[in-house]
Amino acid sequence: MTETKSTRPYKKVLDRLRAAGLRPTRQRLALAKLLFEGGDRHVTAEILHGEAQAASIRVSLATVYNTLHQFTAADLLREIVVDSQRSYFDTNMSDHHHFFHEKTNQLMDIPGDEIVVAQMPPPPPGTVVKRVDIVVRLDE
Amino acid sequence: MTETKSTRPYKKVLDRLRAAGLRPTRQRLALAKLLFEGGDRHVTAEILHGEAQAASIRVSLATVYNTLHQFTAADLLREIVVDSQRSYFDTNMSDHHHFFHEKTNQLMDIPGDEIVVAQMPPPPPGTVVKRVDIVVRLDE
DNA sequence: AAGAACCTTTTAACGATTCTAAACTAACTT
DNA sequence: AAGTTAGTTTAGAATCGTTAAAAGGTTCTT
Ligand SMILES: [Mn+2]
Ligand SMILES: [Mn+2]
Ligand SMILES: [Zn+2]
Ligand SMILES: [Zn+2]
């Protein structure tokens, strides 16, 4: 019923890259497809690289890193810090927070309206708040 | 007036290590002194190792890492995740959150009562909340 | 003082990430 | 269409923070 796949499926991501001022190279198109078609995702460079391999897309790990950072700079992704050893990239750009299951390394979204921060101190003089990140760490 | 330094200054940290069931070795005593005498601190392994060197305490970086993890396991420290490339350890064990200045890598405490989280979704079934970490990222 | 348990050190290894420099390719100009 | 240019990708090496292994040293209990 809800058939969204197509045999000429690059139109959407192509427009997205163009809008971001990024050249639509094979690698960027393929990675963008993996990232942006399939709902909200939280990936590491390794995970995305693995998915590319699995889909027979030849792309180096260095390019995956470059692309993730470029997409982040272009506000197509955001970088989430939950693990002091690995970077996660999030395709969900809406205002939201995260559950992080430390055993499985799974990140889950908490919609922005499900957490209410009623009070917050002002930032120190000479600084401005860039973002407020809430991570609910889970066990068991 | 408020002279807290002494010429026989190991009593306090000694008791602290004993209470935690950790053998009071030279290295642990020295690191505990650096960590716990001087107010609330946020250190990386490198920073603490550097301070030890500066104080002519001979201790290897591996021991600094071991000690930080042992102190954390003994609830003398907590590990803070703000940077996906480096671990910070916090001597402030009270309920609190953090400002993180991304330009300078400085961590500053936000007392627990200055942030009010009014609403929070329940953890997914089969999981339990271990901790809620709020990081206010600062710019400029 | 002796034995056992525990701890520290050095060195090597590790995984994640970044860098380098050459090869390639998309985009622009003619 | 061909040539030019700037931007991109790549393999491989390098770097960084951190951990592991092995060997020797320290502390605790008796
Ligand atoms: Mn990064
Ligand atoms: Mn750790
Ligand atoms: Zn998310
Ligand atoms: Zn703190």
Tab-separated table of N, CA, C and O and ligand atoms in Angstrom, chain A residues 40-42 78 80 90-92 96-98 107-110, ligand 3:
chain	number	residue	atom	x	y	z
A	40	ASP	N	13.913	8.008	11.401
A	40	ASP	CA	14.965	8.573	12.237
A	40	ASP	C	15.996	7.516	12.594
A	40	ASP	O	15.659	6.405	12.955
A	41	ARG	N	17.264	7.896	12.498
A	41	ARG	CA	18.347	6.955	12.715
A	41	ARG	C	19.429	7.544	13.595
A	41	ARG	O	19.677	8.748	13.567
A	42	HIS	N	20.090	6.667	14.342
A	42	HIS	CA	21.280	7.045	15.102
A	42	HIS	C	22.395	6.114	14.674
A	42	HIS	O	22.327	4.924	14.956
A	78	ARG	N	22.765	15.786	13.318
A	78	ARG	CA	23.393	16.339	14.510
A	78	ARG	C	24.217	15.256	15.181
A	78	ARG	O	23.937	14.070	15.054
A	80	ILE	N	25.586	13.404	18.456
A	80	ILE	CA	25.115	13.169	19.819
A	80	ILE	C	26.258	12.601	20.643
A	80	ILE	O	26.924	11.659	20.222
A	90	ASP	N	22.744	11.688	14.326
A	90	ASP	CA	21.292	11.557	14.458
A	90	ASP	C	20.615	12.254	13.290
A	90	ASP	O	20.882	13.416	13.009
A	91	THR	N	19.734	11.515	12.614
A	91	THR	CA	19.018	12.135	11.493
A	91	THR	C	17.800	12.927	11.954
A	91	THR	O	17.181	13.634	11.167
A	92	ASN	N	17.457	12.782	13.206
A	92	ASN	CA	16.307	13.514	13.744
A	92	ASN	C	16.755	14.904	14.169
A	92	ASN	O	17.441	15.061	15.180
A	96	HIS	N	14.725	17.304	20.513
A	96	HIS	CA	14.437	16.088	21.280
A	96	HIS	C	15.644	15.670	22.101
A	96	HIS	O	16.726	16.247	21.992
A	97	HIS	N	15.414	14.667	22.948
A	97	HIS	CA	16.487	14.166	23.811
A	97	HIS	C	16.588	12.657	23.668
A	97	HIS	O	15.966	12.092	22.772
A	98	HIS	N	17.382	12.010	24.554
A	98	HIS	CA	17.665	10.587	24.328
A	98	HIS	C	17.673	9.705	25.565
A	98	HIS	O	18.154	10.117	26.620
A	107	LEU	N	20.498	4.005	21.135
A	107	LEU	CA	19.973	5.341	21.400
A	107	LEU	C	18.504	5.380	20.990
A	107	LEU	O	18.154	4.925	19.898
A	108	MET	N	17.661	5.926	21.846
A	108	MET	CA	16.247	6.077	21.496
A	108	MET	C	15.824	7.519	21.720
A	108	MET	O	16.212	8.143	22.704
A	109	ASP	N	14.994	8.017	20.819
A	109	ASP	CA	14.555	9.397	20.942
A	109	ASP	C	13.534	9.589	22.054
A	109	ASP	O	12.693	8.724	22.302
A	110	ILE	N	13.635	10.720	22.702
A	110	ILE	CA	12.583	11.205	23.584
A	110	ILE	C	12.084	12.506	22.951
A	110	ILE	O	12.837	13.478	22.889
E	3	ZN	ZN	17.739	11.297	18.291
